[in-house]
Amino acid sequence: MKIFQVHLEGLIDLLSNHLYSSNEVFLRELLQNAMDAITARKLQEPDCTPSVEVSYIHGSEEHPPTLLFEDAGVGLTEEEVQDFLTKIGASIKRRKDLDHHAFIGQFGIGLLSCFMVTRRIVMTTQSVKADYGLEWVGEEDGTYHYKKIAQRNSPGTSVYIQLKAELEHRFSPKRVKELLQHYGGLLNFPIYFQEEGQERVLLNYEHNPLEKEFGDFEQEQEALLEFGLEQFGEHFIAAIPLHLPSGDTKGVAFVRKKAHISGQPADKVYLKGMLVSDKIDNILPRWAFFLKSIVHTNRLQPTASRERFYQNEALTKTRNQLGRIIRNTLMQWQKTQPVILKKVIEAHERSIKEMAEEDDKFFKIVLPYLSFPTTRGRLSLPAIRRINPKIHYIYELETYQQVRSFAGAQDMLIVKTRYDNDMSLINKVRALYPDWDFKEMEVQDIFDQLQLLEPAEKKTVANFLKVAEEELLSLRCDVMIRKFEPTHIPTICYLEPGARLDRTSDLDSDNLPDTWLSLQKKLSVMNLSSQATLCINYRNPTIQRLLNIPSTELMALYIRYLYFQAILLGNYSLTKKELQMFSQGLMEMIDLHEKRSD
């Protein structure tokens, strides 16, 4: 009897609780070992056609079920059994006479992962070099033994695993079959599964369009979308084939109908035919979150758990190449499949804008499809330019929100550029198309476009304007009277950025540090100019009635409340001073009413 050169109990805890995400991966490890053995045999016997056979043998009340895992691979010699099954970190894949890039497992712990689900591993094997077999038995206490046995029917390896009784419910025949297909459905050799008393079934995916050539676009899309539905249970808008020139990586990216940048990663990545994970989050560029992909690669390096890839130069290069393929395909669709491209952009405009910002050529292709929020709804920049050769925009969000409703009513076309990367794209248009004319709008620019009063009208409002200016002087608010639509809006109030700061700090002064309050007061003293503008709508019926009020006192109070109303409609809160004036105004109204009653 010989002892493992490692504390096996601690290793099993490491595998199950720290290295692997689930004990289900023992099936993947067995498949990977089988694949590597088959790959090694095919290097020596190119014409051989090996397969993997998995049998599920039902247990009894006393004995749990047994899994029999058989491959027709290269098998192990007695020397290899001693080297590769007793030394953690050793592996047949490290033999100098073999190309290690052809194999997946390079950590020599695959077989030991079975101890997560069993207390004993029984393995029989026969090397293609030998005329006898070997039986190796490993126990979970760290002991093992092996012996020679009679020659097997053919070279290869068989692994017997009796499941732990407490895990029997987790590894039903149906679940084992699902997991084997999940991990190895794309392998290029047959995997058969047979439950005791049932028919033997092939687990490889029958339809694998990644390995096929198609005659036309429609045929390819139909096959790929059907494959995507089968793999993800989701209907997609379109499919983008992914084939790197090196031939080491290929796959397909599916355009989702809905996606969010904060969603969970959902890319399936296979290494040499074996599934690494269906939750890979770094195989595609960050902006490609609107895609779900299936990628098959031969050269990326897996981590020790074989559930992720090392973030190295090879992965970065692959990710960049896949990103270029996606962009190039979308650019090609602009000429060949414009209807599909339009659907893709409409569904995922934010991602498309991110791609466009990084690539001038791609940007020029998709520019006619990209929409921007405006006072007339979402429009593309070329469409806006056809309406107005000079494109007006506002970046400051609060400014845009204050002027949006009445600017649209004046038939002003203004673009909002605050969100996403719209401002960056406008700057990109400026750089690529110098003849395009842009102007960033200030509120005063918009007020200047409002209709002025006629001389006769100015006379009728002279007293009203004087009262308004005197009433709002203490609030540092300018007053102007214009004619604009819609007529139901009596006033519009615009606050300068400094006034917004004052308003915020005033409301939260109890919670602000003394140093900040001191700085804010100094800034207020330095900026004594008007910080607000109240634009009064001459066409508004309420304003027309106020113009004829004989009482100057009552007119002043109404103007004060028009100002308060405009502040609140602009989604601002009243300052402490304004709240005091509000309460005081109510008392003054009551006093005026009592005087009139007397």
Coordinates of C-alpha atoms in Angstrom, one line a residue:
M1 CA 0.0 0.0 0.0
K2 CA 1.3 3.5 -0.9
I3 CA 0.3 6.9 0.2
F4 CA -0.6 10.0 -1.9
Q5 CA 2.0 12.7 -1.7
V6 CA -0.6 15.2 -0.6
H7 CA -3.1 15.7 2.2
L8 CA -6.1 14.4 0.2
E9 CA -8.8 15.5 2.7
G10 CA -7.6 19.1 2.5
L11 CA -7.3 18.9 -1.3
I12 CA -10.9 17.7 -1.6
D13 CA -12.0 20.6 0.5
L14 CA -10.0 22.9 -1.7
L15 CA -11.5 21.5 -4.8
S16 CA -15.1 21.6 -3.6
N17 CA -15.2 24.8 -1.6
H18 CA -12.6 27.0 -3.3
L19 CA -11.5 25.9 -6.8
Y20 CA -14.7 24.6 -8.4
S21 CA -18.0 26.4 -8.4
S22 CA -19.9 23.1 -8.0
N23 CA -19.3 19.4 -7.4
E24 CA -21.0 18.8 -10.8
V25 CA -17.8 19.7 -12.6
F26 CA -16.4 16.2 -11.9
L27 CA -18.2 15.2 -15.0
R28 CA -16.5 17.9 -17.0
E29 CA -13.1 16.8 -15.6
L30 CA -13.8 13.2 -16.6
L31 CA -14.8 14.4 -20.1
Q32 CA -11.7 16.6 -20.3
N33 CA -9.5 13.7 -19.3
A34 CA -11.2 11.5 -21.9
M35 CA -10.8 14.1 -24.6
D36 CA -7.1 14.5 -23.9
A37 CA -6.6 10.8 -24.0
I38 CA -8.5 10.5 -27.3
T39 CA -6.5 13.5 -28.7
A40 CA -3.2 11.7 -27.7
R41 CA -4.4 8.5 -29.4
K42 CA -5.4 10.3 -32.6
L43 CA -1.9 11.8 -32.8
Q44 CA -0.5 8.3 -32.9
E45 CA -3.4 6.7 -34.9
P46 CA -4.9 9.4 -37.1
D47 CA -7.5 7.0 -38.6
C48 CA -8.9 5.8 -35.3
T49 CA -12.5 6.8 -34.4
P50 CA -12.7 6.7 -30.6
S51 CA -15.7 7.6 -28.5
V52 CA -16.8 8.0 -24.9
E53 CA -19.4 5.7 -23.2
V54 CA -21.1 6.7 -20.0
S55 CA -23.3 4.2 -18.2
Y56 CA -25.6 4.8 -15.2
I57 CA -26.1 1.7 -13.1
H58 CA -28.9 1.9 -10.6
G59 CA -28.2 1.2 -7.0
S60 CA -30.3 -0.3 -4.2
E61 CA -31.3 0.6 -0.7
E62 CA -27.9 -0.4 0.5
H63 CA -25.8 0.8 -2.4
P64 CA -26.0 4.1 -4.3
P65 CA -25.8 4.3 -8.1
T66 CA -22.6 3.8 -10.0
L67 CA -21.3 5.7 -13.0
L68 CA -19.1 4.0 -15.5
F69 CA -17.0 6.4 -17.6
E70 CA -15.2 4.7 -20.6
D71 CA -13.0 6.3 -23.2
A72 CA -11.1 4.7 -26.2
G73 CA -8.1 6.9 -25.7
V74 CA -4.4 6.3 -25.5
G75 CA -4.6 4.6 -22.1
L76 CA -1.9 4.7 -19.4
T77 CA 1.3 2.6 -19.0
E78 CA 2.4 1.4 -15.5
E79 CA 5.0 4.1 -15.4
E80 CA 2.4 6.7 -16.3
V81 CA 0.0 5.4 -13.6
Q82 CA 2.7 5.9 -11.0
D83 CA 3.6 9.3 -12.3
F84 CA 0.3 10.8 -13.1
L85 CA -2.1 9.3 -10.5
T86 CA 0.1 9.7 -7.4
K87 CA 1.7 13.2 -7.9
I88 CA -0.6 16.2 -7.8
G89 CA 0.4 18.6 -10.6
A90 CA 1.7 15.9 -12.9
S91 CA -0.2 15.0 -16.1
I92 CA 0.1 13.0 -19.2
K93 CA -0.3 16.3 -21.0
R94 CA 3.2 17.3 -19.7
R95 CA 5.0 14.6 -21.7
K96 CA 7.6 16.3 -23.9
D97 CA 6.7 14.2 -26.9
L98 CA 3.2 15.6 -27.1
D99 CA 2.0 19.1 -28.1
H100 CA 0.5 20.4 -24.8
H101 CA -1.6 23.0 -26.8
A102 CA -3.7 20.1 -28.0
F103 CA -4.9 19.3 -24.5
I104 CA -7.2 21.1 -22.0
G105 CA -6.2 19.7 -18.6
Q106 CA -2.7 20.7 -17.4
F107 CA -3.1 20.5 -13.7
G108 CA -3.2 16.7 -12.9
I109 CA -6.1 17.0 -10.5
G110 CA -9.0 16.1 -12.8
L111 CA -9.5 12.6 -11.6
L112 CA -9.2 13.6 -8.0
S113 CA -12.2 15.9 -8.4
C114 CA -14.3 12.7 -8.4
F115 CA -13.7 12.5 -4.6
M116 CA -16.2 15.4 -4.3
V117 CA -18.9 12.9 -5.1
T118 CA -17.5 9.5 -4.2
R119 CA -15.4 7.8 -1.5
R120 CA -13.5 5.4 -3.9
I121 CA -12.3 5.7 -7.5
V122 CA -11.7 2.5 -9.4
M123 CA -9.9 2.8 -12.8
T124 CA -8.9 0.2 -15.3
T125 CA -6.7 1.2 -18.2
Q126 CA -4.6 -0.2 -21.0
S127 CA -2.0 1.7 -23.0
V128 CA -1.8 1.4 -26.7
K129 CA 1.8 0.4 -26.0
A130 CA 0.9 -2.5 -23.7
D131 CA -0.6 -6.0 -24.0
Y132 CA -2.0 -6.0 -20.5
G133 CA -4.3 -3.9 -18.4
L134 CA -3.9 -2.1 -15.0
E135 CA -6.4 -1.6 -12.2
W136 CA -5.9 1.4 -9.9
V137 CA -8.0 2.0 -6.8
G138 CA -7.9 5.3 -4.8
E139 CA -9.5 5.8 -1.5
E140 CA -10.7 9.2 0.0
D141 CA -8.3 8.6 3.0
G142 CA -5.4 9.1 0.7
T143 CA -4.4 5.5 0.1
Y144 CA -4.2 3.8 -3.3
H145 CA -3.0 0.6 -4.9
Y146 CA -2.8 -0.8 -8.4
K147 CA -2.2 -4.2 -10.0
K148 CA -1.9 -5.7 -13.4
I149 CA -5.0 -7.3 -14.9
A150 CA -5.8 -9.3 -18.0
Q151 CA -5.7 -7.6 -21.4
R152 CA -8.7 -5.5 -22.1
N153 CA -10.7 -5.7 -25.3
S154 CA -9.1 -2.5 -26.6
P155 CA -6.9 0.3 -25.3
G156 CA -8.5 3.0 -23.2
T157 CA -9.6 3.9 -19.7
S158 CA -12.7 3.0 -17.6
V159 CA -13.5 4.9 -14.4
Y160 CA -16.0 3.5 -11.9
I161 CA -17.6 5.9 -9.4
Q162 CA -20.2 4.9 -6.8
L163 CA -21.9 8.1 -5.8
K164 CA -22.1 9.1 -2.1
A165 CA -25.5 8.2 -0.8
E166 CA -26.2 11.8 0.2
L167 CA -25.7 13.0 -3.4
E168 CA -27.8 10.4 -5.1
H169 CA -30.7 12.8 -5.5
R170 CA -28.5 15.4 -7.1
F171 CA -27.2 13.1 -9.8
S172 CA -30.2 11.4 -11.3
P173 CA -29.8 9.8 -14.7
K174 CA -31.6 12.8 -16.3
R175 CA -29.3 15.3 -14.6
V176 CA -26.1 13.4 -15.5
K177 CA -27.2 13.2 -19.1
E178 CA -28.0 17.0 -19.1
L179 CA -24.6 17.9 -17.6
L180 CA -22.7 15.7 -20.0
Q181 CA -24.4 17.3 -23.0
H182 CA -24.0 20.8 -21.4
Y183 CA -20.2 20.3 -21.0
G184 CA -19.4 18.2 -24.1
G185 CA -22.2 18.7 -26.6
L186 CA -19.8 20.3 -29.1
L187 CA -17.0 17.8 -28.8
N188 CA -15.8 16.3 -32.1
F189 CA -16.1 12.7 -31.0
P190 CA -19.2 10.8 -30.0
I191 CA -20.4 10.7 -26.4
Y192 CA -23.0 8.0 -25.6
F193 CA -25.1 7.7 -22.5
Q194 CA -27.0 4.7 -21.4
E195 CA -29.1 4.4 -18.3
E196 CA -29.5 0.9 -17.0
G197 CA -32.6 -0.7 -18.7
Q198 CA -32.8 2.2 -21.3
E199 CA -31.6 2.7 -24.8
R200 CA -28.2 4.1 -25.5
V201 CA -28.4 7.7 -26.8
L202 CA -25.9 10.1 -28.5
L203 CA -25.4 13.3 -26.5
N204 CA -23.6 15.5 -29.1
Y205 CA -25.6 18.3 -30.5
E206 CA -27.2 17.2 -33.8
H207 CA -27.2 20.7 -35.2
N208 CA -23.9 22.5 -34.9
P209 CA -23.8 25.3 -37.5
L210 CA -20.4 26.4 -36.3
E211 CA -18.9 23.6 -38.4
K212 CA -21.0 24.2 -41.5
E213 CA -20.7 26.3 -44.7
F214 CA -23.9 28.0 -45.9
G215 CA -24.9 28.9 -49.4
D216 CA -26.6 32.2 -48.6
F217 CA -27.3 34.7 -45.8
E218 CA -30.9 33.7 -45.2
Q219 CA -30.0 30.0 -44.8
E220 CA -27.2 30.8 -42.5
Q221 CA -29.3 33.1 -40.3
E222 CA -32.1 30.5 -40.1
A223 CA -29.6 27.8 -38.9
L224 CA -27.8 30.1 -36.5
L225 CA -31.0 31.5 -34.9
E226 CA -32.4 28.0 -34.5
F227 CA -29.1 27.1 -32.8
G228 CA -29.3 30.1 -30.5
L229 CA -32.9 29.3 -29.5
E230 CA -31.8 25.7 -28.7
Q231 CA -28.8 26.9 -26.7
F232 CA -30.3 29.8 -24.8
G233 CA -34.0 29.4 -25.0
E234 CA -34.3 32.9 -26.4
H235 CA -35.4 34.4 -29.7
F236 CA -32.8 36.8 -31.2
I237 CA -32.9 39.6 -33.8
A238 CA -30.0 38.4 -35.8
A239 CA -26.8 36.3 -35.7
I240 CA -23.2 37.5 -36.4
P241 CA -20.8 34.7 -37.4
L242 CA -17.4 35.0 -35.5
H243 CA -14.4 33.5 -37.3
L244 CA -10.9 34.7 -36.6
P245 CA -8.5 34.5 -39.5
S246 CA -6.1 32.3 -37.5
G247 CA -8.8 29.6 -37.4
D248 CA -8.1 29.2 -33.6
T249 CA -11.4 30.8 -32.6
K250 CA -14.9 30.7 -34.1
G251 CA -18.4 31.1 -32.9
V252 CA -21.5 33.2 -33.3
A253 CA -22.9 36.3 -31.5
F254 CA -26.6 36.6 -31.2
V255 CA -28.3 40.1 -31.1
R256 CA -30.7 40.1 -28.2
K257 CA -34.1 41.8 -28.4
K258 CA -33.6 43.4 -25.0
A259 CA -30.5 43.8 -22.8
H260 CA -29.1 46.0 -20.1
I261 CA -25.5 47.0 -19.5
S262 CA -25.7 45.8 -15.9
G263 CA -27.1 42.4 -16.8
Q264 CA -25.3 39.2 -15.9
P265 CA -22.7 37.8 -18.4
A266 CA -24.1 35.1 -20.6
D267 CA -21.5 34.1 -23.1
K268 CA -20.8 30.4 -23.6
V269 CA -17.1 29.7 -24.3
Y270 CA -15.7 26.3 -25.3
L271 CA -12.1 25.3 -25.2
K272 CA -11.2 22.6 -27.7
G273 CA -14.8 21.5 -27.7
M274 CA -15.3 21.5 -23.9
L275 CA -17.5 24.1 -22.2
V276 CA -15.5 26.3 -19.9
S277 CA -18.4 28.3 -18.7
D278 CA -21.8 29.7 -19.8
K279 CA -21.2 32.9 -17.7
I280 CA -18.0 34.3 -19.3
D281 CA -17.9 38.1 -19.0
N282 CA -14.6 39.0 -20.8
I283 CA -14.6 37.3 -24.2
L284 CA -16.4 40.1 -25.9
P285 CA -15.7 43.9 -25.6
R286 CA -17.6 45.7 -22.8
W287 CA -19.8 47.5 -25.3
A288 CA -21.1 44.2 -26.6
F289 CA -23.4 43.6 -23.7
F290 CA -26.4 43.4 -26.1
L291 CA -25.0 40.2 -27.5
K292 CA -25.1 36.6 -26.3
S293 CA -22.3 34.5 -27.9
I294 CA -21.1 31.0 -28.3
V295 CA -17.4 30.9 -28.8
H296 CA -15.1 28.0 -29.5
T297 CA -11.4 28.6 -29.1
N298 CA -8.3 26.4 -29.1
R299 CA -5.6 28.7 -27.7
L300 CA -6.8 30.6 -24.7
Q301 CA -5.4 29.5 -21.3
P302 CA -7.9 28.4 -18.7
T303 CA -7.4 29.1 -15.0
A304 CA -6.9 26.2 -12.5
S305 CA -10.6 25.7 -12.1
R306 CA -11.0 25.6 -15.9
E307 CA -14.1 27.8 -15.5
R308 CA -12.5 31.1 -16.7
F309 CA -9.6 32.3 -18.7
Y310 CA -6.4 34.1 -17.7
Q311 CA -6.6 37.8 -18.4
N312 CA -3.5 37.9 -20.6
E313 CA -2.4 39.2 -23.9
A314 CA -3.9 36.3 -25.8
L315 CA -7.4 37.0 -24.3
T316 CA -7.1 40.7 -25.0
K317 CA -6.1 40.1 -28.6
T318 CA -9.0 37.6 -29.1
R319 CA -11.5 40.0 -27.5
N320 CA -10.3 42.9 -29.8
Q321 CA -10.5 40.7 -32.9
L322 CA -14.0 39.6 -32.1
G323 CA -15.0 43.2 -31.5
R324 CA -13.7 44.2 -35.0
I325 CA -15.6 41.3 -36.6
I326 CA -18.8 42.5 -35.0
R327 CA -18.3 46.1 -36.2
N328 CA -17.3 45.0 -39.7
T329 CA -20.4 42.8 -39.9
L330 CA -22.7 45.7 -39.0
M331 CA -20.9 47.9 -41.5
Q332 CA -21.4 45.2 -44.2
W333 CA -25.1 45.0 -43.3
Q334 CA -25.5 48.7 -44.0
K335 CA -25.1 47.8 -47.7
T336 CA -26.5 44.2 -47.8
Q337 CA -29.0 44.0 -44.9
P338 CA -30.1 47.6 -44.0
V339 CA -33.5 46.4 -42.6
I340 CA -31.7 44.1 -40.1
L341 CA -29.2 46.8 -39.2
K342 CA -32.0 49.2 -38.5
K343 CA -33.6 46.7 -36.1
V344 CA -30.3 46.1 -34.3
I345 CA -29.6 49.8 -33.8
E346 CA -33.2 50.6 -32.7
A347 CA -32.9 47.8 -30.1
H348 CA -29.4 48.6 -28.8
E349 CA -28.6 52.2 -29.8
R350 CA -26.6 52.9 -26.7
S351 CA -24.1 50.1 -27.5
I352 CA -23.9 51.1 -31.1
K353 CA -23.1 54.6 -30.1
E354 CA -20.2 53.3 -27.9
M355 CA -18.9 51.3 -30.9
A356 CA -19.3 54.3 -33.2
E357 CA -17.3 56.6 -30.8
E358 CA -14.3 54.2 -31.1
D359 CA -14.3 53.7 -34.9
D360 CA -14.6 56.6 -37.4
K361 CA -15.4 54.3 -40.3
F362 CA -18.1 52.5 -38.4
F363 CA -19.5 55.9 -37.1
K364 CA -20.0 57.2 -40.7
I365 CA -21.9 54.0 -41.6
V366 CA -24.3 54.1 -38.6
L367 CA -24.7 57.9 -38.3
P368 CA -27.9 58.1 -40.3
Y369 CA -29.5 55.5 -38.0
L370 CA -28.5 57.0 -34.6
S371 CA -31.2 59.1 -32.9
F372 CA -30.8 61.9 -30.4
P373 CA -33.5 63.3 -28.1
T374 CA -34.8 66.7 -29.3
T375 CA -37.7 69.0 -28.6
R376 CA -39.5 67.3 -31.5
G377 CA -38.8 63.7 -30.4
R378 CA -35.9 61.5 -31.3
L379 CA -34.3 62.4 -34.6
S380 CA -31.0 61.5 -36.4
L381 CA -28.4 64.3 -36.9
P382 CA -28.8 64.2 -40.7
A383 CA -32.6 64.5 -40.3
I384 CA -32.1 67.5 -38.0
R385 CA -29.7 69.1 -40.4
R386 CA -32.3 68.8 -43.2
I387 CA -34.8 70.7 -41.1
N388 CA -32.3 73.3 -39.8
P389 CA -28.8 73.6 -41.3
K390 CA -27.6 74.9 -38.0
I391 CA -28.0 72.2 -35.3
H392 CA -28.8 73.7 -31.9
Y393 CA -28.1 71.7 -28.8
I394 CA -28.1 72.1 -25.0
Y395 CA -25.8 70.0 -22.8
E396 CA -26.9 71.3 -19.4
L397 CA -29.7 69.0 -18.4
E398 CA -31.6 71.4 -16.1
T399 CA -31.5 74.1 -18.7
Y400 CA -32.9 71.7 -21.3
Q401 CA -35.7 70.6 -19.0
Q402 CA -36.7 74.2 -18.3
V403 CA -37.0 75.2 -21.9
R404 CA -38.1 71.9 -23.6
S405 CA -41.9 72.4 -23.4
F406 CA -42.1 76.0 -24.5
A407 CA -39.2 75.7 -27.0
G408 CA -41.0 72.9 -28.8
A409 CA -44.2 75.1 -28.9
Q410 CA -42.2 77.8 -30.6
D411 CA -41.1 75.3 -33.3
M412 CA -37.5 75.4 -32.0
L413 CA -35.5 72.2 -32.7
I414 CA -33.0 71.7 -29.9
V415 CA -30.9 68.5 -29.3
K416 CA -30.3 67.3 -25.7
T417 CA -26.7 66.0 -25.5
R418 CA -26.4 65.3 -21.8
Y419 CA -27.0 61.5 -21.7
D420 CA -24.9 58.6 -22.8
N421 CA -22.1 59.7 -25.1
D422 CA -24.1 62.0 -27.3
M423 CA -21.9 65.1 -26.7
S424 CA -18.8 63.0 -27.7
L425 CA -20.6 62.0 -30.9
I426 CA -21.5 65.6 -31.7
N427 CA -17.8 66.5 -31.3
K428 CA -16.9 63.6 -33.5
V429 CA -19.3 64.9 -36.2
R430 CA -17.6 68.3 -35.9
A431 CA -14.2 66.7 -36.5
L432 CA -15.3 64.4 -39.4
Y433 CA -17.6 67.0 -41.1
P434 CA -16.2 70.5 -40.6
D435 CA -18.9 72.0 -42.8
W436 CA -21.7 71.0 -40.3
D437 CA -22.8 73.9 -38.2
F438 CA -23.5 73.5 -34.5
K439 CA -24.4 76.0 -31.8
E440 CA -24.7 75.4 -28.1
M441 CA -27.8 77.2 -26.9
E442 CA -28.0 79.3 -23.8
V443 CA -31.4 80.3 -22.3
Q444 CA -30.8 83.9 -23.4
D445 CA -30.5 82.6 -27.0
I446 CA -33.9 81.0 -26.6
F447 CA -35.5 84.0 -25.0
D448 CA -34.1 86.1 -27.9
Q449 CA -36.1 84.0 -30.3
L450 CA -39.4 84.7 -28.5
Q451 CA -41.7 87.3 -30.1
L452 CA -41.2 90.9 -28.8
L453 CA -44.2 93.1 -27.9
E454 CA -45.5 95.8 -30.3
P455 CA -45.0 99.4 -29.2
A456 CA -48.6 99.7 -28.2
E457 CA -48.4 96.5 -26.2
K458 CA -45.3 97.7 -24.4
K459 CA -47.3 100.7 -23.1
T460 CA -50.0 98.5 -21.7
V461 CA -47.5 96.5 -19.7
A462 CA -45.2 99.3 -18.5
N463 CA -46.7 99.6 -15.1
F464 CA -47.0 95.9 -14.6
L465 CA -43.3 95.4 -15.6
K466 CA -42.2 98.1 -13.2
V467 CA -44.2 96.5 -10.3
A468 CA -42.8 93.1 -11.2
E469 CA -39.2 94.3 -11.3
E470 CA -39.5 96.0 -7.9
E471 CA -41.2 93.0 -6.3
L472 CA -38.6 90.5 -7.5
L473 CA -35.6 92.7 -7.0
S474 CA -34.8 91.3 -3.5
L475 CA -34.8 87.8 -5.1
R476 CA -32.3 88.9 -7.7
C477 CA -34.6 88.0 -10.5
D478 CA -34.8 89.8 -13.9
V479 CA -38.2 90.2 -15.5
M480 CA -39.1 90.2 -19.2
I481 CA -42.4 90.0 -21.1
R482 CA -42.6 88.1 -24.4
K483 CA -45.2 86.5 -26.6
F484 CA -45.0 82.7 -27.0
E485 CA -46.9 79.5 -27.2
P486 CA -48.5 77.6 -25.6
T487 CA -50.7 80.3 -24.2
H488 CA -51.6 78.3 -21.1
I489 CA -48.0 78.8 -19.7
P490 CA -48.1 82.1 -17.8
T491 CA -44.3 82.2 -17.0
I492 CA -41.0 80.5 -17.4
C493 CA -38.3 80.9 -14.8
Y494 CA -34.6 80.2 -15.6
L495 CA -32.1 79.9 -12.8
E496 CA -28.4 80.4 -13.4
P497 CA -26.1 77.6 -12.1
G498 CA -25.0 79.8 -9.2
A499 CA -28.6 80.3 -8.2
R500 CA -29.1 76.5 -8.2
L501 CA -26.1 76.1 -5.9
D502 CA -27.4 78.8 -3.6
R503 CA -30.8 77.1 -3.5
T504 CA -29.3 73.7 -2.7
S505 CA -27.0 74.9 0.0
D506 CA -29.8 77.1 1.6
L507 CA -32.1 74.1 1.9
D508 CA -29.4 71.8 3.4
S509 CA -27.5 74.4 5.4
D510 CA -28.1 72.5 8.7
N511 CA -26.2 69.5 7.3
L512 CA -23.3 71.4 5.5
P513 CA -19.9 71.9 7.2
D514 CA -19.0 75.5 8.3
T515 CA -16.2 75.7 5.8
W516 CA -18.6 75.0 2.9
L517 CA -21.2 77.5 4.2
S518 CA -18.5 80.2 4.5
L519 CA -17.3 79.6 1.0
Q520 CA -20.8 79.7 -0.4
K521 CA -21.5 83.0 1.3
K522 CA -18.4 84.5 -0.2
L523 CA -19.3 83.3 -3.6
S524 CA -22.8 84.8 -3.2
V525 CA -21.3 88.2 -2.2
M526 CA -19.0 88.1 -5.2
N527 CA -21.9 87.4 -7.6
L528 CA -24.4 90.1 -6.9
S529 CA -25.9 90.1 -10.4
S530 CA -29.3 88.7 -11.1
Q531 CA -29.3 84.9 -10.9
A532 CA -32.8 84.3 -12.2
T533 CA -34.9 85.4 -15.1
L534 CA -38.7 85.3 -15.1
C535 CA -40.2 85.4 -18.6
I536 CA -43.9 86.4 -18.6
N537 CA -46.2 85.3 -21.4
Y538 CA -48.2 88.2 -22.7
R539 CA -50.6 85.9 -24.4
N540 CA -51.6 84.1 -21.3
P541 CA -55.2 84.9 -20.2
T542 CA -54.2 85.1 -16.5
I543 CA -51.5 87.7 -17.4
Q544 CA -54.0 89.7 -19.4
R545 CA -56.3 89.9 -16.4
L546 CA -53.4 90.9 -14.1
L547 CA -52.5 93.8 -16.4
N548 CA -55.8 95.5 -15.5
I549 CA -55.7 95.2 -11.8
P550 CA -55.9 98.7 -10.3
S551 CA -54.3 97.8 -7.0
T552 CA -50.5 97.9 -7.1
E553 CA -50.3 96.0 -3.8
L554 CA -52.4 93.2 -5.1
M555 CA -50.6 93.1 -8.4
A556 CA -47.3 92.7 -6.6
L557 CA -48.6 89.8 -4.6
Y558 CA -49.9 88.0 -7.7
I559 CA -46.5 88.5 -9.4
R560 CA -44.8 87.1 -6.3
Y561 CA -46.9 84.0 -6.5
L562 CA -46.4 83.7 -10.3
Y563 CA -42.6 83.6 -9.5
F564 CA -43.2 80.9 -6.8
Q565 CA -45.3 78.9 -9.3
A566 CA -42.6 79.1 -12.0
I567 CA -39.9 77.9 -9.5
L568 CA -42.0 74.9 -8.4
L569 CA -42.9 74.0 -12.0
G570 CA -39.1 74.0 -12.7
N571 CA -38.8 71.2 -10.1
Y572 CA -37.0 73.4 -7.6
S573 CA -37.8 73.9 -3.9
L574 CA -38.4 77.3 -2.4
T575 CA -35.6 78.7 -0.3
K576 CA -36.0 79.7 3.3
K577 CA -36.4 83.4 2.3
E578 CA -39.0 82.5 -0.4
L579 CA -40.9 80.4 2.1
Q580 CA -41.0 83.3 4.4
M581 CA -42.2 85.6 1.6
F582 CA -44.8 83.0 0.7
S583 CA -46.3 83.0 4.2
Q584 CA -46.0 86.7 4.5
G585 CA -47.8 87.1 1.1
L586 CA -50.7 85.1 2.4
M587 CA -51.0 87.4 5.4
E588 CA -50.9 90.4 3.2
M589 CA -53.7 89.1 1.0
I590 CA -55.8 88.5 4.0
D591 CA -55.1 92.1 5.2
L592 CA -56.0 93.5 1.7
H593 CA -59.2 91.5 1.7
E594 CA -60.2 92.8 5.2
K595 CA -59.5 96.4 4.1
R596 CA -61.7 96.0 1.0
S597 CA -64.4 94.4 3.2
D598 CA -64.3 97.4 5.5

